Short mmCIF file of C-alpha atoms in Angstrom, two decimals:
data_model
loop_
_atom_site.label_atom_id
_atom_site.label_comp_id
_atom_site.label_asym_id
_atom_site.label_seq_id
_atom_site.Cartn_x
_atom_site.Cartn_y
_atom_site.Cartn_z
CA MET N 145 12.62 104.69 121.30
CA ILE N 146 9.55 104.72 122.67
CA THR N 147 7.66 101.70 124.08
CA ILE N 148 3.89 102.41 124.97
CA ILE N 149 2.52 100.52 128.03
CA SER N 150 -0.82 101.09 129.22
CA LYS N 151 -1.28 103.78 127.34
CA LEU N 152 1.73 105.56 129.15
CA ILE N 153 5.09 106.81 127.26
CA LEU N 154 8.35 105.43 128.95
CA PHE N 155 11.34 107.57 128.05
CA ILE N 156 14.59 105.82 127.64
CA SER N 157 17.80 107.97 127.98
CA PHE N 158 21.56 107.27 126.96
CA GLY N 159 24.58 108.29 128.76
CA LEU N 160 27.94 107.47 127.15
CA LEU N 161 31.10 106.88 129.23
CA VAL N 162 34.37 107.05 127.93
CA SER N 163 37.90 107.26 129.49
CA CYS N 164 41.24 107.25 128.83
CA SER N 165 44.33 107.73 130.89
CA TYR N 166 48.05 109.46 130.39
CA MET N 167 51.43 108.16 130.89
CA PRO N 168 54.55 110.59 130.78
CA GLU N 169 56.07 111.57 127.18
CA ASN N 170 58.31 109.00 125.88
CA LYS N 171 57.61 106.56 128.70
CA ARG N 172 54.80 104.50 127.04
CA PRO N 173 54.02 101.04 127.85
CA ASP N 174 54.16 98.34 125.33
CA SER N 175 50.79 97.72 125.33
CA PRO N 176 48.45 100.56 124.53
CA HIS N 177 46.55 102.52 127.06
CA VAL N 178 44.53 104.83 125.30
CA ASP N 179 41.33 103.45 124.01
CA LEU N 180 38.68 106.44 123.02
CA SER N 181 36.27 103.31 122.16
CA PRO N 182 33.14 103.85 124.34
CA ARG N 183 34.27 102.18 127.84
CA THR N 184 30.74 101.90 129.05
CA ALA N 185 27.49 102.40 127.64
CA GLY N 186 24.44 103.04 130.40
CA SER N 187 20.55 103.20 129.97
CA ARG N 188 18.25 104.84 132.54
CA TYR N 189 14.92 104.53 132.30
CA PRO N 190 12.88 106.79 134.56
CA SER N 191 9.38 106.03 135.99
CA GLN N 192 6.58 105.96 133.68
CA ARG N 193 5.21 109.33 132.89
CA PRO N 194 2.54 110.44 130.86
CA GLU N 195 2.47 111.73 127.71
CA LEU N 196 4.77 115.29 127.35
CA PRO N 197 6.00 117.47 128.39
CA HIS N 198 8.59 116.22 130.09
CA GLN N 199 9.18 117.64 133.79
CA ARG N 200 12.39 119.42 134.25
CA THR N 201 14.59 118.45 137.29
CA GLU N 202 16.57 120.65 139.26
CA GLN N 203 19.78 120.06 139.73
CA ARG N 204 21.83 121.80 142.33
CA PRO N 205 25.54 122.70 142.28
CA LEU N 206 27.94 120.67 144.40
CA SER N 207 30.88 122.28 146.37
CA GLN N 208 33.92 121.19 144.89
CA GLN N 209 34.63 119.64 148.95
CA LYS N 210 31.83 117.75 148.32
CA ARG N 211 31.90 116.65 144.62
CA PHE N 212 35.26 114.81 145.55
CA SER N 213 34.83 113.61 149.00
CA GLY N 214 35.11 110.14 148.27
CA VAL N 215 38.07 110.37 146.18
CA LEU N 216 40.72 109.23 148.19
CA ALA N 217 38.60 106.29 149.93
CA ALA N 218 37.88 104.98 145.95
CA HIS N 219 41.86 105.31 145.15
CA ASN N 220 42.99 103.60 148.40
CA ARG N 221 40.48 100.86 148.71
CA ILE N 222 42.20 99.46 145.55
CA ARG N 223 45.83 100.35 146.68
CA ALA N 224 45.05 98.63 150.03
CA LYS N 225 44.85 95.31 148.36
CA TYR N 226 48.01 95.64 146.88
CA GLN N 227 49.39 96.75 150.03
CA LEU N 228 50.27 100.19 148.87
CA PRO N 229 50.46 103.41 150.52
CA PRO N 230 47.58 105.60 150.47
CA LEU N 231 47.38 108.70 148.17
CA ARG N 232 47.28 112.17 149.83
CA TRP N 233 44.79 114.96 148.33
CA SER N 234 46.88 117.84 146.51
CA GLU N 235 45.24 120.93 145.99
CA LYS N 236 47.93 121.95 143.51
CA LEU N 237 47.00 118.79 141.37
CA ALA N 238 43.26 119.79 141.71
CA LYS N 239 43.75 123.18 140.24
CA TYR N 240 46.51 121.99 137.65
CA SER N 241 43.39 119.43 136.97
CA GLN N 242 40.77 121.91 136.72
CA GLU N 243 43.09 124.29 134.12
CA TRP N 244 42.65 121.05 131.83
CA ALA N 245 39.14 120.40 132.23
CA ASN N 246 38.40 123.54 131.63
CA ARG N 247 40.30 123.43 128.30
CA LEU N 248 38.74 120.39 127.72
CA GLY N 249 35.34 122.02 128.29
CA ARG N 250 35.67 124.87 125.53
CA GLY N 251 33.04 124.99 123.10
CA ASN N 252 29.70 123.31 122.97
CA HIS N 253 30.57 119.80 123.85
CA CYS N 254 33.18 118.40 126.10
CA GLN N 255 36.25 116.78 124.49
CA MET N 256 38.71 114.13 126.21
CA TYR N 257 42.33 114.31 125.25
CA HIS N 258 45.55 114.63 127.27
CA ARG N 259 47.98 117.42 127.65
CA HIS N 260 50.91 117.23 125.40
CA GLY N 261 54.76 117.44 125.30
CA ASN N 262 56.76 117.23 128.68
CA VAL N 263 53.97 116.51 131.31
CA ALA N 264 55.30 116.18 134.73
CA PHE N 265 52.15 114.35 136.07
CA GLY N 266 50.36 111.25 134.98
CA GLU N 267 46.67 111.77 134.23
CA ASN N 268 43.37 109.80 133.68
CA LEU N 269 40.17 111.26 131.74
CA TYR N 270 36.80 110.35 131.95
CA ARG N 271 33.84 111.57 129.78
CA SER N 272 29.96 110.93 130.38
CA SER N 273 27.83 112.28 127.80
CA ALA N 274 24.31 113.71 128.70
CA ILE N 275 21.04 112.18 129.24
CA ILE N 276 18.72 112.94 126.78
CA TRP N 277 15.09 112.25 126.63
CA THR N 278 13.17 111.22 123.93
CA ASP N 279 11.58 115.01 123.66
CA GLY N 280 14.86 116.26 122.86
CA VAL N 281 15.47 117.30 127.06
CA ARG N 282 18.90 117.01 127.93
CA GLU N 283 20.14 116.30 131.75
CA ILE N 284 23.32 115.80 133.22
CA ASN N 285 24.33 112.37 133.76
CA PRO N 286 24.48 111.93 137.98
CA VAL N 287 28.39 110.81 137.48
CA THR N 288 30.21 110.86 141.05
CA ILE N 289 33.96 110.38 141.62
CA LYS N 290 32.88 106.92 143.15
CA ASP N 291 31.51 106.20 139.72
CA VAL N 292 34.50 107.28 137.46
CA VAL N 293 37.00 105.67 139.94
CA LYS N 294 35.07 102.61 139.70
CA ALA N 295 35.36 102.81 136.03
CA TRP N 296 39.07 102.96 136.18
CA THR N 297 39.55 100.23 138.72
CA ASP N 298 37.48 97.56 136.78
CA GLU N 299 40.22 97.55 134.40
CA GLU N 300 41.90 95.26 137.05
CA ARG N 301 40.42 92.58 135.06
CA TRP N 302 42.39 93.12 131.78
CA TYR N 303 45.88 93.49 133.56
CA ASN N 304 48.34 90.81 133.50
CA TYR N 305 51.01 91.18 136.07
CA ARG N 306 53.08 88.14 135.29
CA ASN N 307 53.92 90.31 131.26
CA ASN N 308 53.15 93.43 132.55
CA ARG N 309 50.62 94.00 129.77
CA CYS N 310 46.75 94.65 128.94
CA GLN N 311 44.75 92.05 127.59
CA PRO N 312 44.79 92.47 123.95
CA GLY N 313 41.83 94.81 122.49
CA GLN N 314 41.54 96.20 126.42
CA GLN N 315 43.24 99.19 128.16
CA CYS N 316 44.27 98.93 131.66
CA GLY N 317 46.42 102.14 132.04
CA HIS N 318 43.72 104.00 134.49
CA PHE N 319 44.10 100.93 136.85
CA THR N 320 48.22 101.02 136.62
CA GLN N 321 48.43 104.59 137.57
CA ILE N 322 46.09 104.13 140.63
CA ILE N 323 48.10 101.35 141.82
CA TRP N 324 51.56 102.85 140.94
CA LYS N 325 53.61 102.25 143.98
CA ASN N 326 55.64 105.35 143.88
CA THR N 327 52.31 107.67 143.29
CA GLN N 328 51.54 109.53 146.38
CA GLU N 329 49.42 112.41 145.54
CA VAL N 330 46.22 112.95 143.56
CA GLY N 331 44.07 116.13 142.36
CA CYS N 332 41.24 116.11 140.63
CA ALA N 333 38.42 118.22 138.95
CA MET N 334 35.35 118.13 136.46
CA THR N 335 33.79 120.56 133.90
CA VAL N 336 29.84 120.24 132.48
CA CYS N 337 29.54 121.85 129.03
CA LYS N 338 26.99 123.38 127.32
CA ASP N 339 25.63 120.10 125.86
CA LYS N 340 25.25 118.51 129.23
CA SER N 341 28.20 116.60 128.53
CA GLN N 342 31.05 116.32 131.28
CA THR N 343 34.76 115.58 131.77
CA TRP N 344 36.70 114.39 134.58
CA VAL N 345 40.23 114.81 135.29
CA CYS N 346 42.82 113.17 137.97
CA SER N 347 46.26 114.14 137.92
CA TYR N 348 48.77 111.91 139.60
CA ASN N 349 52.22 113.10 141.40
CA PRO N 350 54.69 111.12 140.71
CA PRO N 351 53.26 109.72 137.55
CA GLY N 352 53.07 106.13 136.90
CA ASN N 353 52.93 103.93 133.75
CA TYR N 354 56.83 103.71 132.69
CA ILE N 355 58.09 101.47 129.89
CA GLY N 356 59.31 98.42 131.63
CA LEU N 357 58.50 98.80 134.91
CA ARG N 358 55.72 97.06 137.00
CA PRO N 359 53.30 99.52 139.23
CA TYR N 360 54.46 97.94 142.25
#
């Protein structure tokens, strides 16, 4: 879509954001937690620029420490609201998450599906498509770990503690995993794919979302 304003072209880009949550095998809650429909659709409106060409912006790679520097604060803020003990960062879980993120990053674009079989840890996934400009240039959507965790904790409004279910047609499994009382550790990773899409993985130990149990 191109809107002409004062003979300048405003380039409109779209980023598709999707998330889903994993629960241990044969321990799935009554209400569905996994929903691959788009959770959030965001648009970015860059400043007005003259006609082509689009100028590419330099994106410097972040260190792993800097990329995930806010992950504990983002998780523990919502846990504190429910008077739950804070999570600790786990390098073991971070490496475990990176292995799966790398698997999901094979091929031209990032995938988003959970490990199968007897999995020992809980898992939250999040995917973002690239920013695609009208001249075809792709850029990495500037997603942060705070954005990722916020997308998960925003599901709080869809969870009904009284009946321990998500609101019909909604998902809340990311949120319940984050506030699962017995969970003590978290480790996260992400990957960027050839088409500039990205997938984020957070793993949790012990896992949550057991059938018939409330998170706290």
